[in-house]
Coordinates of C-alpha atoms and ligand atoms in Angstrom, one line a residue:
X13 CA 109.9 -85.7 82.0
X14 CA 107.6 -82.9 83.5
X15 CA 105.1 -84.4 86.2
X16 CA 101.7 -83.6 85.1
X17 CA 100.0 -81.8 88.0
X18 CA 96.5 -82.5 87.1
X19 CA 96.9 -86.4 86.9
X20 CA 95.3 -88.1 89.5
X21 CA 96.6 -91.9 89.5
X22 CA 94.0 -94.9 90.2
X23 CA 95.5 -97.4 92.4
X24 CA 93.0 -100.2 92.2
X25 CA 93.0 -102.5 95.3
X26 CA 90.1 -104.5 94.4
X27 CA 92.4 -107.8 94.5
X28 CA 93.5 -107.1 98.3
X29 CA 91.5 -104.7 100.6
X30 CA 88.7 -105.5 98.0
X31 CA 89.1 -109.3 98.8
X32 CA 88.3 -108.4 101.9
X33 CA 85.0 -108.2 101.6
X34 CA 82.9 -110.7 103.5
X35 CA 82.3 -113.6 100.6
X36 CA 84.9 -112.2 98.3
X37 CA 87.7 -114.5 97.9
X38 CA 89.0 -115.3 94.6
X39 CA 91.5 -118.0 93.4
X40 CA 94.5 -117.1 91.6
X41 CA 93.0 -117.8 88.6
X42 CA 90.3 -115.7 88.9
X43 CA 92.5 -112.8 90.0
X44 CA 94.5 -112.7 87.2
X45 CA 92.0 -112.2 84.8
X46 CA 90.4 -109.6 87.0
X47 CA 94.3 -108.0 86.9
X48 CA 94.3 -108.6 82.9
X49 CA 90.8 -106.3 82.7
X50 CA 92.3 -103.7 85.4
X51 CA 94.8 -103.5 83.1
X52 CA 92.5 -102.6 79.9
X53 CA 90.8 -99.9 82.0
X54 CA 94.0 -98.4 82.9
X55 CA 94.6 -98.4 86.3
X56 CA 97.9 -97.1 87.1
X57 CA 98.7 -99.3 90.1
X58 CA 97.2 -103.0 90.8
X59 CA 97.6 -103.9 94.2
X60 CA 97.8 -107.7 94.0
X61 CA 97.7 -108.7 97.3
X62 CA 99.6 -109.3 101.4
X63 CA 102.2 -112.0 100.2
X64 CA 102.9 -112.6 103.7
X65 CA 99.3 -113.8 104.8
X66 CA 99.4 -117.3 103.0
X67 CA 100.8 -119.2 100.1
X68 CA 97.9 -118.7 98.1
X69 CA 98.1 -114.8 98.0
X70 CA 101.8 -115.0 97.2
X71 CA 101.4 -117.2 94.5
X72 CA 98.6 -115.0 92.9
X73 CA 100.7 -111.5 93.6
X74 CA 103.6 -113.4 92.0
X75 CA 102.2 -115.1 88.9
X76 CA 99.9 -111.2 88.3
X77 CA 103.5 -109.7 88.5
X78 CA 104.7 -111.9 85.9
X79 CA 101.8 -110.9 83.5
X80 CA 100.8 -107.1 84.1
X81 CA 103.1 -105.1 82.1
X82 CA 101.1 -101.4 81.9
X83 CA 100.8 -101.1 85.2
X84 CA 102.8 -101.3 88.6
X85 CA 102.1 -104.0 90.8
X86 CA 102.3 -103.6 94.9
X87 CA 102.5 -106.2 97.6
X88 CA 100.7 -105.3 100.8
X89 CA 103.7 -105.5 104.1
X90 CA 103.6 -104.5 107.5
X91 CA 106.8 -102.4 108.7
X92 CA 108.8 -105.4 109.3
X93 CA 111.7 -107.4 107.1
X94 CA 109.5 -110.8 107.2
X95 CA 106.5 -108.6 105.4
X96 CA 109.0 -106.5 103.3
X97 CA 111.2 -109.7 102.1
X98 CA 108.3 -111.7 101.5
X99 CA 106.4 -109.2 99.2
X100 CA 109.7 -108.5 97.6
X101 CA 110.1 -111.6 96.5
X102 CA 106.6 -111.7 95.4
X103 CA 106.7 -108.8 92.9
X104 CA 110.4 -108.5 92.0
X105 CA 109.1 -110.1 88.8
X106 CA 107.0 -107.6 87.7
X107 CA 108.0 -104.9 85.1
X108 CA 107.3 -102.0 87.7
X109 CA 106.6 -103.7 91.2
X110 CA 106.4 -101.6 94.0
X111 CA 106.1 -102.2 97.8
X112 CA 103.9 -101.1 99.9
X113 CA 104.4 -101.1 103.8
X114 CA 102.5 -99.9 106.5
X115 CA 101.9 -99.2 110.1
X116 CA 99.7 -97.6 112.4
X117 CA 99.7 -94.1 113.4
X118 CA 96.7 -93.3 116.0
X119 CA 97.3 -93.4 119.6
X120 CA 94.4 -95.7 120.0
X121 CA 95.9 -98.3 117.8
X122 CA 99.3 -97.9 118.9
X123 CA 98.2 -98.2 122.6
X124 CA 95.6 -101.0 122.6
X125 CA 96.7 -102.9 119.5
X126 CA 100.7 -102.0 118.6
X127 CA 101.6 -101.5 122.5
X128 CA 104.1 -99.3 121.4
X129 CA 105.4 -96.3 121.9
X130 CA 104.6 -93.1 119.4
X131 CA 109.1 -92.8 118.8
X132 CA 109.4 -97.2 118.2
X133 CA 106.2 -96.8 115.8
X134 CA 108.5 -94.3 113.7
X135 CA 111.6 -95.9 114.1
X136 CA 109.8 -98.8 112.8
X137 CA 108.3 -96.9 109.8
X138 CA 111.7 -95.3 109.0
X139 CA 113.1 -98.5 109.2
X140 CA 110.7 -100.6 107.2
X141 CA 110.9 -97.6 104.5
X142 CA 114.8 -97.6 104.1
X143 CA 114.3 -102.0 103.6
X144 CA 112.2 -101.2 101.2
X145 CA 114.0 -98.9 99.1
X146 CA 116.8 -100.9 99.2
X147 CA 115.2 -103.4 96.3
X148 CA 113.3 -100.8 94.6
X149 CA 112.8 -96.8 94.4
X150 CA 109.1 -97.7 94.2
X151 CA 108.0 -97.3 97.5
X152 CA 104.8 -97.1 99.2
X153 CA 104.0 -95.9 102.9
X154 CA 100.5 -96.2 104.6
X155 CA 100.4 -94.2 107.9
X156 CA 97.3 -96.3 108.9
X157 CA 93.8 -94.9 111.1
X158 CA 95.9 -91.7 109.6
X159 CA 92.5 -89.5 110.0
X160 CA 92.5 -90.5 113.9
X161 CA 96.1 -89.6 114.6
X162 CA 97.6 -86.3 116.3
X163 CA 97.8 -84.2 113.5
X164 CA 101.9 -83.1 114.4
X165 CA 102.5 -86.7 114.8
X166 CA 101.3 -87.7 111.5
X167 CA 103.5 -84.5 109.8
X168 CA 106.6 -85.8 111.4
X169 CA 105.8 -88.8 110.4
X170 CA 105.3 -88.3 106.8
X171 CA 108.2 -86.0 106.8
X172 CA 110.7 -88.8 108.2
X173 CA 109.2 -91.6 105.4
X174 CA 109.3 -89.4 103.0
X175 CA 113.0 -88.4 104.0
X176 CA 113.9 -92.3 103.8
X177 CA 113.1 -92.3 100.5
X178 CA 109.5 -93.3 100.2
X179 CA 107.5 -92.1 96.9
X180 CA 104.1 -92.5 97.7
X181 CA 102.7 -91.7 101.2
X182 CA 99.3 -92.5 101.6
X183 CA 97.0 -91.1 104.6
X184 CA 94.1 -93.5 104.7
X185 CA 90.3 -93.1 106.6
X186 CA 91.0 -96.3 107.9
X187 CA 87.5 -96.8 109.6
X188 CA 85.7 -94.9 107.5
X189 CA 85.1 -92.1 110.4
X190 CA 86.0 -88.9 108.6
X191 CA 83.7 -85.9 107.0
X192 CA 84.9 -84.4 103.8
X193 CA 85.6 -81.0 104.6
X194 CA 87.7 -82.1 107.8
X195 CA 89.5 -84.5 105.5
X196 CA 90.4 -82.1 103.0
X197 CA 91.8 -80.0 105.9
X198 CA 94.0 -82.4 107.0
X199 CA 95.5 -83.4 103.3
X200 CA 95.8 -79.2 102.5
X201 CA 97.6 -79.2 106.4
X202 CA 100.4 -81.7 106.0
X203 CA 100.8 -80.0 102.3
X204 CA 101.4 -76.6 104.6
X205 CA 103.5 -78.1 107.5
X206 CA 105.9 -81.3 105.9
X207 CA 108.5 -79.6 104.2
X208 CA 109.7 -82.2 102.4
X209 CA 106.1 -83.0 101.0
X210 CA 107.1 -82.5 97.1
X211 CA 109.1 -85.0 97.0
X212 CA 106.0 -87.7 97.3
X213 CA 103.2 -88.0 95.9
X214 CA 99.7 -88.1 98.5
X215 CA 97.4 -90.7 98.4
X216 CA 94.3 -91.2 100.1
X217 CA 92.8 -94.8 100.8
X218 CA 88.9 -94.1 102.4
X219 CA 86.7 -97.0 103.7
X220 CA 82.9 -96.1 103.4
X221 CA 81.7 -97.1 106.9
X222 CA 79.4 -93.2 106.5
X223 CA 79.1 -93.3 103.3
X224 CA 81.4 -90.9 102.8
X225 CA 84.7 -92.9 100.6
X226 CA 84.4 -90.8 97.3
X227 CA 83.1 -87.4 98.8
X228 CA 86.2 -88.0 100.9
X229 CA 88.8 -89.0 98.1
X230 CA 87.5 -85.8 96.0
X231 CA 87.8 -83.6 99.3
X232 CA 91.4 -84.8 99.4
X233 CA 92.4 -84.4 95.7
X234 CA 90.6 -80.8 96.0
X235 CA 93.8 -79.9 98.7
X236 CA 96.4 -81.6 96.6
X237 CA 96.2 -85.5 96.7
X238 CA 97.4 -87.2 94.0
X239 CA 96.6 -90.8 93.9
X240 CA 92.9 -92.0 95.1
X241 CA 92.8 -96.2 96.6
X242 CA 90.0 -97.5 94.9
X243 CA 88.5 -100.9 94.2
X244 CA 85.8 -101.7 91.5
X245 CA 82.2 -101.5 92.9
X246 CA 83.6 -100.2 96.1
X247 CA 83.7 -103.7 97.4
X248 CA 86.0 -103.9 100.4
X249 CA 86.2 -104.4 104.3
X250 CA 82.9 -104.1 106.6
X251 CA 81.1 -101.1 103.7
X252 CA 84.1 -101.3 101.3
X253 CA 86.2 -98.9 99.8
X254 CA 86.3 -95.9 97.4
X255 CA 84.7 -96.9 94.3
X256 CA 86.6 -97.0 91.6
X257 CA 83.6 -95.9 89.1
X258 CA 82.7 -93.2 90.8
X259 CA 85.2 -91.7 91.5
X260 CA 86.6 -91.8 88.1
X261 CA 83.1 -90.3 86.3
X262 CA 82.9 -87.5 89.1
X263 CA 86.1 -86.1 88.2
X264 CA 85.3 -86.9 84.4
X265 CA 81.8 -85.3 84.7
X266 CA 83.1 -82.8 86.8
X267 CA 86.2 -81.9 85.1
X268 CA 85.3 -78.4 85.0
X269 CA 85.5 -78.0 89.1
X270 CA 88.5 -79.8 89.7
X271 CA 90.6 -79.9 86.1
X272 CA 91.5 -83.2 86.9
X273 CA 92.0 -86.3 84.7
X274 CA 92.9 -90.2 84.8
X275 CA 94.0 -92.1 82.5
X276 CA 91.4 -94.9 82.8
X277 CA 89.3 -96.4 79.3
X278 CA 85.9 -95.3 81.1
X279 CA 84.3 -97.7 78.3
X280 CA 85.7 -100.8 80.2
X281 CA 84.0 -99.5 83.1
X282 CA 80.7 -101.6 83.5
X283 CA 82.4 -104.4 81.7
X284 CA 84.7 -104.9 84.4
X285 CA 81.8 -104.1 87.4
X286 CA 80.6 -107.0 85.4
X287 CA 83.3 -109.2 85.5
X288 CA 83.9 -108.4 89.4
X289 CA 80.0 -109.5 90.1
X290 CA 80.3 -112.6 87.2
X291 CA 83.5 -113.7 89.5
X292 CA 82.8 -112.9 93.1
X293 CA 79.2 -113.6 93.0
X294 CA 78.4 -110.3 94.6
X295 CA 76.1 -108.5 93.0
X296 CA 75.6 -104.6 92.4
X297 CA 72.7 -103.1 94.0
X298 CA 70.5 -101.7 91.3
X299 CA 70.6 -97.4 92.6
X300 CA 73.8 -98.0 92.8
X301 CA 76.2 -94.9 91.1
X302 CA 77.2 -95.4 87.4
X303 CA 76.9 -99.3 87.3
X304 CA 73.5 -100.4 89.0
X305 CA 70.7 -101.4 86.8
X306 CA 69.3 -98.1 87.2
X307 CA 72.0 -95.9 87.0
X308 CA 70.7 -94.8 83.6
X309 CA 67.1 -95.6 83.9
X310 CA 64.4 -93.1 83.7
X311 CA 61.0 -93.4 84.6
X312 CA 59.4 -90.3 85.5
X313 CA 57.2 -88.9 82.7
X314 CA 58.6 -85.8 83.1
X315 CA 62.3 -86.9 82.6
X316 CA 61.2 -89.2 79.8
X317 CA 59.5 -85.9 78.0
X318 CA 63.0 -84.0 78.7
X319 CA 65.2 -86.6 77.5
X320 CA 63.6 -87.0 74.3
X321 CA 63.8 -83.3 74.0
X322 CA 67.3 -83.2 74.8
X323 CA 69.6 -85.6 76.4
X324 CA 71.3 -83.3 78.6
X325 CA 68.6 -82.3 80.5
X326 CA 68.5 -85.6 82.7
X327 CA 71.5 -87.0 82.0
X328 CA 74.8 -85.7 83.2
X329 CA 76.9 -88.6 81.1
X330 CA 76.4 -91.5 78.5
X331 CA 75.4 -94.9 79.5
X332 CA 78.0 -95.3 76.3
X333 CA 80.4 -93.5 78.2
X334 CA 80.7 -96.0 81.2
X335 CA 80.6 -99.3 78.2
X336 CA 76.3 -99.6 78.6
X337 CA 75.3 -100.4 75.0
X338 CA 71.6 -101.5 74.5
X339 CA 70.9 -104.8 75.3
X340 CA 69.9 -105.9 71.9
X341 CA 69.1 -109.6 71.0
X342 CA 72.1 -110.9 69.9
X343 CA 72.2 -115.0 69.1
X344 CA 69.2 -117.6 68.6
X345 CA 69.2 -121.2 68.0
X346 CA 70.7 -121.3 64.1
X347 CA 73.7 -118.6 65.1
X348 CA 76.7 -120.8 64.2
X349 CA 80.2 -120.9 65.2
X350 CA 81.5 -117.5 63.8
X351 CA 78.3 -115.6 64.6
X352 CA 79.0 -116.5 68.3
X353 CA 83.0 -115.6 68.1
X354 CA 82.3 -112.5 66.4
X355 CA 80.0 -111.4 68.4
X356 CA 82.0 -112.1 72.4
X357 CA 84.7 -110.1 69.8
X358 CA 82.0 -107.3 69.9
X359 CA 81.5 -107.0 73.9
X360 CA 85.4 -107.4 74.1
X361 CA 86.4 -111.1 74.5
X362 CA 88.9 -112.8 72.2
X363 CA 88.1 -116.0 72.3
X364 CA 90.7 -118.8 71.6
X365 CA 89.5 -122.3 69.6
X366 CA 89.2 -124.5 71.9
X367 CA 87.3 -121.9 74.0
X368 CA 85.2 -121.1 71.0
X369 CA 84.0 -125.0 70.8
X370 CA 83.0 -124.8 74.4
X371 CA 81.3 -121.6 74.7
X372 CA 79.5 -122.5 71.0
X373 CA 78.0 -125.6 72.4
X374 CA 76.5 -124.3 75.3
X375 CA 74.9 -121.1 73.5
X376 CA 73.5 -124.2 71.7
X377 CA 72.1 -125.9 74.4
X378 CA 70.8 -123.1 75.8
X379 CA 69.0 -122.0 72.7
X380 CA 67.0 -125.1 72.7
X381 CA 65.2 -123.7 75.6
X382 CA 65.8 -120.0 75.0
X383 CA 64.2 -118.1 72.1
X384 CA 66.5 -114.7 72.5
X385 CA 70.2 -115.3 74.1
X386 CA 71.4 -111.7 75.2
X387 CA 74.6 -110.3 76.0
X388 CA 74.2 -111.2 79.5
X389 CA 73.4 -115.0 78.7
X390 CA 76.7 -114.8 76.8
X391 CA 78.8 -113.5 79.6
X392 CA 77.2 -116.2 82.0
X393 CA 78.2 -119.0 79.6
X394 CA 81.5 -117.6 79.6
X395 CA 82.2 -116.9 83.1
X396 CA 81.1 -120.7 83.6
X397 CA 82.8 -122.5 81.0
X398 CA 86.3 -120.3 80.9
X399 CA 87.0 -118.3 84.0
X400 CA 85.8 -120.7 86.6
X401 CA 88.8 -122.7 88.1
X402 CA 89.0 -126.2 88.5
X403 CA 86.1 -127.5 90.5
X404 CA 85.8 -130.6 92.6
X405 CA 81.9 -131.2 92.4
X406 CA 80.2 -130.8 89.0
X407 CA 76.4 -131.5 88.0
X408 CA 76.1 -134.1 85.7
X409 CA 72.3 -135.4 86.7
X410 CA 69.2 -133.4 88.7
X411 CA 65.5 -134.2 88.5
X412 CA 62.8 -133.0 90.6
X413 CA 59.4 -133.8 91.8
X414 CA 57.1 -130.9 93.2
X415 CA 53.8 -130.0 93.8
X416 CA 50.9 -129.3 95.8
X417 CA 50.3 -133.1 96.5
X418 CA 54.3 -135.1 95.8
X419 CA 56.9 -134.9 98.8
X420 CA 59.3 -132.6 96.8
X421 CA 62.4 -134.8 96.4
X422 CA 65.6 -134.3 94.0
X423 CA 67.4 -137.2 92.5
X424 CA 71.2 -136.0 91.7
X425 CA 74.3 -137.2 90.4
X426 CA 77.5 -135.2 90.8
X427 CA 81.0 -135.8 89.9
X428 CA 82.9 -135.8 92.7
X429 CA 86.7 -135.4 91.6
X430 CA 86.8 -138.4 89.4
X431 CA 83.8 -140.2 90.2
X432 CA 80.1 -139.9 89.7
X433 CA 78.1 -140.0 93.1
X434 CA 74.7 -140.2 93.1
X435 CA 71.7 -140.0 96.1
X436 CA 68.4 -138.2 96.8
X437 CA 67.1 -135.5 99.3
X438 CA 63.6 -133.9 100.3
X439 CA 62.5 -130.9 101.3
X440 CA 59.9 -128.3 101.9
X441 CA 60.0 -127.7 98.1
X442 CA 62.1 -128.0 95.7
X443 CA 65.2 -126.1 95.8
X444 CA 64.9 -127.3 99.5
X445 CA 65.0 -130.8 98.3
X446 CA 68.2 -130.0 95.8
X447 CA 70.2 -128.5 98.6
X448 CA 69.6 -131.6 100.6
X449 CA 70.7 -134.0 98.1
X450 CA 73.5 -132.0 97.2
X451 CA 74.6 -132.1 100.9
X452 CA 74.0 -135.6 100.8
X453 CA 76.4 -136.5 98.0
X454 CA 79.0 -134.0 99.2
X455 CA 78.6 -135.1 103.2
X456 CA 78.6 -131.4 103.8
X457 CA 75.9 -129.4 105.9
X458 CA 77.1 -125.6 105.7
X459 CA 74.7 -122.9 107.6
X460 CA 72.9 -120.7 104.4
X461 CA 73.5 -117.3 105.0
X462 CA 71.8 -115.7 101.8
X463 CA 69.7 -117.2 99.0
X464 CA 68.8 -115.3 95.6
X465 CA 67.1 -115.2 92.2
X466 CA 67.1 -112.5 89.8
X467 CA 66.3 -112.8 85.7
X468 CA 69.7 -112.3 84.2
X469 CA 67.4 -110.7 80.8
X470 CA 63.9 -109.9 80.6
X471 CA 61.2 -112.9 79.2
X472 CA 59.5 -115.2 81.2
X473 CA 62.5 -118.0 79.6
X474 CA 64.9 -115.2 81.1
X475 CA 68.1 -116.9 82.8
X476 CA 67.9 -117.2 86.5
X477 CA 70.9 -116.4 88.3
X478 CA 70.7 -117.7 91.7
X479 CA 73.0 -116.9 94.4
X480 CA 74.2 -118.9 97.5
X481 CA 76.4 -117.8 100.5
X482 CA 77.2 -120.3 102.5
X483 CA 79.2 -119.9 106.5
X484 CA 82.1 -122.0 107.1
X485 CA 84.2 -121.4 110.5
X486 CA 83.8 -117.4 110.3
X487 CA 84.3 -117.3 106.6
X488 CA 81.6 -116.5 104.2
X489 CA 81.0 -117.6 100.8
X490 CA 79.1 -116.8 97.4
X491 CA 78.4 -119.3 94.4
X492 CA 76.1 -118.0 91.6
X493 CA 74.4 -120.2 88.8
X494 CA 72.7 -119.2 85.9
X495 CA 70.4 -121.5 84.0
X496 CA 66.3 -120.9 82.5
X497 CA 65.5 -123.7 85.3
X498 CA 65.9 -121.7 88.5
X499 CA 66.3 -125.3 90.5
X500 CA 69.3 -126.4 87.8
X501 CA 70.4 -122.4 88.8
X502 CA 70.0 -123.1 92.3
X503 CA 71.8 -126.4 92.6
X504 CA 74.8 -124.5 90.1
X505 CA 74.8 -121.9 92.9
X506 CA 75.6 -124.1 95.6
X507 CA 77.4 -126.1 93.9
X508 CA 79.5 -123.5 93.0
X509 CA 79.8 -122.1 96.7
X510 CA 80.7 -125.5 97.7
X511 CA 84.3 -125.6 94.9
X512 CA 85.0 -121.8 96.4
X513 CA 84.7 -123.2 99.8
X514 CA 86.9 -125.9 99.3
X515 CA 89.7 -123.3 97.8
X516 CA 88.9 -121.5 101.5
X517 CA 89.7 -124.1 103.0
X518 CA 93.1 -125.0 101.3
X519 CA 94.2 -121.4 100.4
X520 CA 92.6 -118.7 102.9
X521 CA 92.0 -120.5 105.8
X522 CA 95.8 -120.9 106.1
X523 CA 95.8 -117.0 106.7
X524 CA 97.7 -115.5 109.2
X525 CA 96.8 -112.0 108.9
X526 CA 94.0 -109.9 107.9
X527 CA 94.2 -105.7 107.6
X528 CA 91.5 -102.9 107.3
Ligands
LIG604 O1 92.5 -99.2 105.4 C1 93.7 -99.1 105.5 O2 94.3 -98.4 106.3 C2 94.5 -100.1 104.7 C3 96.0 -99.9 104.7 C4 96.7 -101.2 104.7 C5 96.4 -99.0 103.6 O3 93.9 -100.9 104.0
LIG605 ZN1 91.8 -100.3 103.7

C-alpha cells in the first residue's frame, strides 16, 4: 500500500511520560480504560508504559496489550537486553506491539550521566536496535536530549539505527530548551544529511519547560516529521508534554497551511480531557487551549455582537467539533432507570446492568438534594462508582459541628478493609476537623500539599469537587471528591488520595527508574 505523505501519526504517551507528572499515577485499572478511550479517539500508537521500572507498570503494559486492538502498543526500554526483554515480554501480546528503546545522545548527558564515550553510546544504540528487531519489525528509537546533541553526531546516529532496522526514529526536546524555528532546522537538516532517512519515519517528542511543545511539534512536521509524542492535556514531566488537543485542532484548523491530517475522532476530544482529569485528579486550567472552561467562552460585548452576526467571526472551530455540547439539564429526582441508561448512552457510555443499578441509585440519592443533575454530576457518579479501583478506606459515617461559637469537631466512621473504624477529630473549622479524624482512623499524618473547591455545575446546590494532594516520601498525590456538601467532598477527596497513596506505595514506590 502507498504511504500517505500527509498523515501525521498521534502517538499518545499520556500512560508513561504522562504519568510522570507530579501526582499522576494511575492503577492498572484506571489505565486501561484511559487506553480503551485513546482508542475511540484514534490514536495511532498508545504507549503503555517502562515495563522494566516495576511490576505494576508491566502488568498494566501487558494486560492494555491484551485489550487494544486499533492501535499499536509500545513498551518504554533503555538500550540494553534487560529493558528490551522485559518490554518484549510485556507487549508481545498485543495485536501490533512495538518497542521502543532509547539512549542519550548529548555530550552533556553522555559525560556527566552515561560516562560514556560518544562510539560505546552508538554501539549501544545499534545494538539495542538489532535486539529489538529481532522479535518485531516494529521498532522505535529515541536519540534522547536529541536538540542538545552535535548535530553530525545525531546524523550518524540516526543513519546507523535506522540502518539496523529501526522504523521510527524519534528526535525528542528532551528538556524542553528548543525554539521552533531552530527546531524545524534541525528536523529539515537530518532530512538533508542521513541518507538512509526514507526508510523511517521522524518523530518528534517536545517537553514544554518554554512553553514551546506544540509550536515545536508543528515546526518539525513543517520540515518533514511524521509522527508528533503527545499526551492528553499536555500533562507530563516538570511542564508536560505536547498536547495532544492542540496539536490535533491546529493542524485541523489549520489544514490549509500545512495539508496535514490525523486520523483522530476530534469529537472524543474533551470527553477524554475529561476522563484524564475525572481519573488523575488533575484538573485543566480554565484558558487553557481547546479544553479549558473558557476555551469557547465569550465575554466581550463586542465578540458577543459578532458572533451572533456570524459565528466565524470569533470562532476559528466548534465547541461541537472538540465533543462540547451545551450543558443542558439532563436528570431530576423522578428520571427512572432507562432515562438514566439512555442518557450516559448519549455522552458515550455503555453502561452494563449491574453498573446501571449502581450508578441509578446514586443519581437518586443525589437528586434528593439536587434539583438539576447535569452531565457533569453524571460523569462524577460514574467515575466514583465504576472506574475507581478497589479502595481500602471508604466513608460510611461523617457529621459535623461548626460555627462561630462550637469547637468544630467531625465524628467519622470509615471502613477500613473489612471493618468499620470509627473516632473524632477537631480543628480550626470544619474540613480541618474531617481531615483530622480521618487521620485519626487511618493512623496516617501525610503533609497537604494542595487543597481545592470548585462547583462541578452552576447553582448554589452545585456539586463541589474538592481536591487533595497529599506528599509521601518524594511522591505526590491527588484524590478528588464530589458531593453538594463540600465537607462530605472534602473528606471523599482525601479519602480518595489516601487508597491512591496506598497503591504508591505497593506499586510505584517499588520503581527503579524514572525517564524525562
Ligand atoms: O523526553 C524524552 O526524551 C523521553 C524519551 C524516553 C523519548 O521521554
Ligand atoms: Zn519525554
Amino acid at each position: 500500500m502507498k504511504k500517505d505523505k500527509n498523515r501525521i501519526y498521534i502517538f499518545d504517551t499520556t500512560l508513561r511520560d504522562g504519568e510522570q507528572s507530579p501526582g499522576a499515577s494511575m492503577n492498572p485499572k484506571e489505565k486501561i480504560i484511559i487506553a480503551k478511550q485513546l482508542e475511540n479517539l484514534g490514536v495511532d500508537i498508545i504507549e503503555a508504559g517502562f515495563p522494566i521500572a516495576s511490576e505494576g507498570d508491566f502488568d498494566a503494559v501487558r494486560q492494555i496489550s491484551r485489550e487494544i486492538k486499533k492501535c499499536q502498543v509500545a513498551g518504554l526500554a533503555r538500550a540494553n537486553k534487560t529493558d528490551i526483554d522485559r518490554a518484549w515480554q510485556a507487549i508481545k501480546v498485543a495485536a501490533q506491539p512495538r518497542i521502543h528503546t532509547f539512549i542519550s545522545s548529548s555530550d552533556i548527558h553522555l559525560k556527566y550521566q552515561l560516562k560514556k564515550t560518544r562510539e560505546q553510546v552508538l554501539k549501544e544504540a545499534i545494538a539495542a536496535v538489532t535486539l529489538a528487531c529481532s522479535y518485531t519489525d516494529n521498532v522505535e528509537f529515541s536519540a534522547m536530549d536529541a536538540t542538545r546533541t552535535d548535530r553530525d553526531y545525531l546524523v550518524k546516529m540516526v543513519e546507523a539505527v535506522i540502518a539496523a532496522g529501526a522504523k521510527t526514529v524519534n528526535i525528542p526536546d528532551t528538556v524542553g530548551y528548543a525554539i521552533p524555528d531552530e527546531y524545524g532546522r534541525l528536523i529539515a537538516y537530518l532530512f538533508a544529511n542521513v541518507k538512509n532517512i526514507d526508510d523511517a519515519t521522524i518523530a518528534v517528542h517536545c517537553h514544554n519547560d518554554l512553553g514551546m511543545a506544540v509550536a515545536n511539534s508543528l515546526a518539525a512536521v513543517a520540515n518533514g516529521a511524521r509522527q508528533v509524542e503527545c499526551t492528553v492535556n499536555g500533562i507530563g514531566e516538570r511542564a508536560g508534554n505536547t498536547a495532544m488537543e492542540e496539536i490535533v485542532m491546529a493542524l485541523q484548523t489549520r489544514h490549509d497551511l500545512f495539508g496535514l491530517h490525523t486520523n483522530i475522532k476530534t469529537e472524543q476530544i474533551f470527553k477524554t480531557s475529561r476522563l484524564l482529569t475525572q481519573i488523575t485528579g488533575i484538573p485543566v486550567q480554565p484558558n487553557k487551549a481547546i479544553v479549558g472552561a473558557n476555551a469557547f467562552a465569550h465575554e466581550s460585548g463586542i465578540h458577543q455582537d459578532g458572533l451572533i452576526k456570524e459565528k466565524s467571526t470569533y470562532e476559528i472551530m466548534t465547541p461541537q467539533s472538540v465533543g462540547i455540547t451545551d450543558t443542558h439539564i439532563v436528570l431530576g429526582k423522578h428520571s427512572g432507570r432507562n432515562a438514566i441508561a439512555q442518557h450516559y448512552k448519549k455522552m458515550g457510555y455503555d453502561l452494563a446492568e449491574d453498573q446501571l443499578s449502581k450508578i441509578a441509585a446514586r443519581v437518586k440519592d443525589l437528586a434528593d438534594i439536587k434539583k438539576d443533575i447535569y452531565d457533569e454530576d453524571l460523569e462524577a457518579i460514574l467515575y466514583e462508582e465504576i472506574y475507581r479501583g478497589k479502595d481500602k478506606y471508604t466513608l460510611v459515617y461523617l457529621n459535623v459541628v461548626s460555627g462561630n461559637v462550637a469547637i468544630p469537631t467531625a465524628t467519622m466512621e470509615l471502613q477500613v478493609d473489612k471493618e468499620v473504624v470509627r473516632d473524632a477529630g477537631f480543628g480550626n473549622g470544619p474540613v480541618d476537623a474531617t481531615f483530622a479524624a480521618i487521620r485519626n482512623i487511618t493512623k496516617t499524618n501525610y503533609q497537604l500539599l494542595k487543597y481545592a473547591v470548585n462547583a462541578i455545575t452552576g447553582g448554589s446546590d452545585a456539586q463541589g469537587e474538592v481536591t487533595v494532594q497529599l506528599r509521601y516520601d518524594g511522591y505526590s498525590v491527588i484524590g478528588r471528591g464530589a458531593h453538594p456538601d463540600v465537607i462530605v467532598a472534602s473528606a471523599k477527596a482525601y479519602i480518595n488520595a489516601l487508597n491512591r497513596l496506598e497503591f504508591l506505595q505497593e506499586n510505584v514506590k517499588a520503581k527503579k527508574v524514572k525517564v524525562e
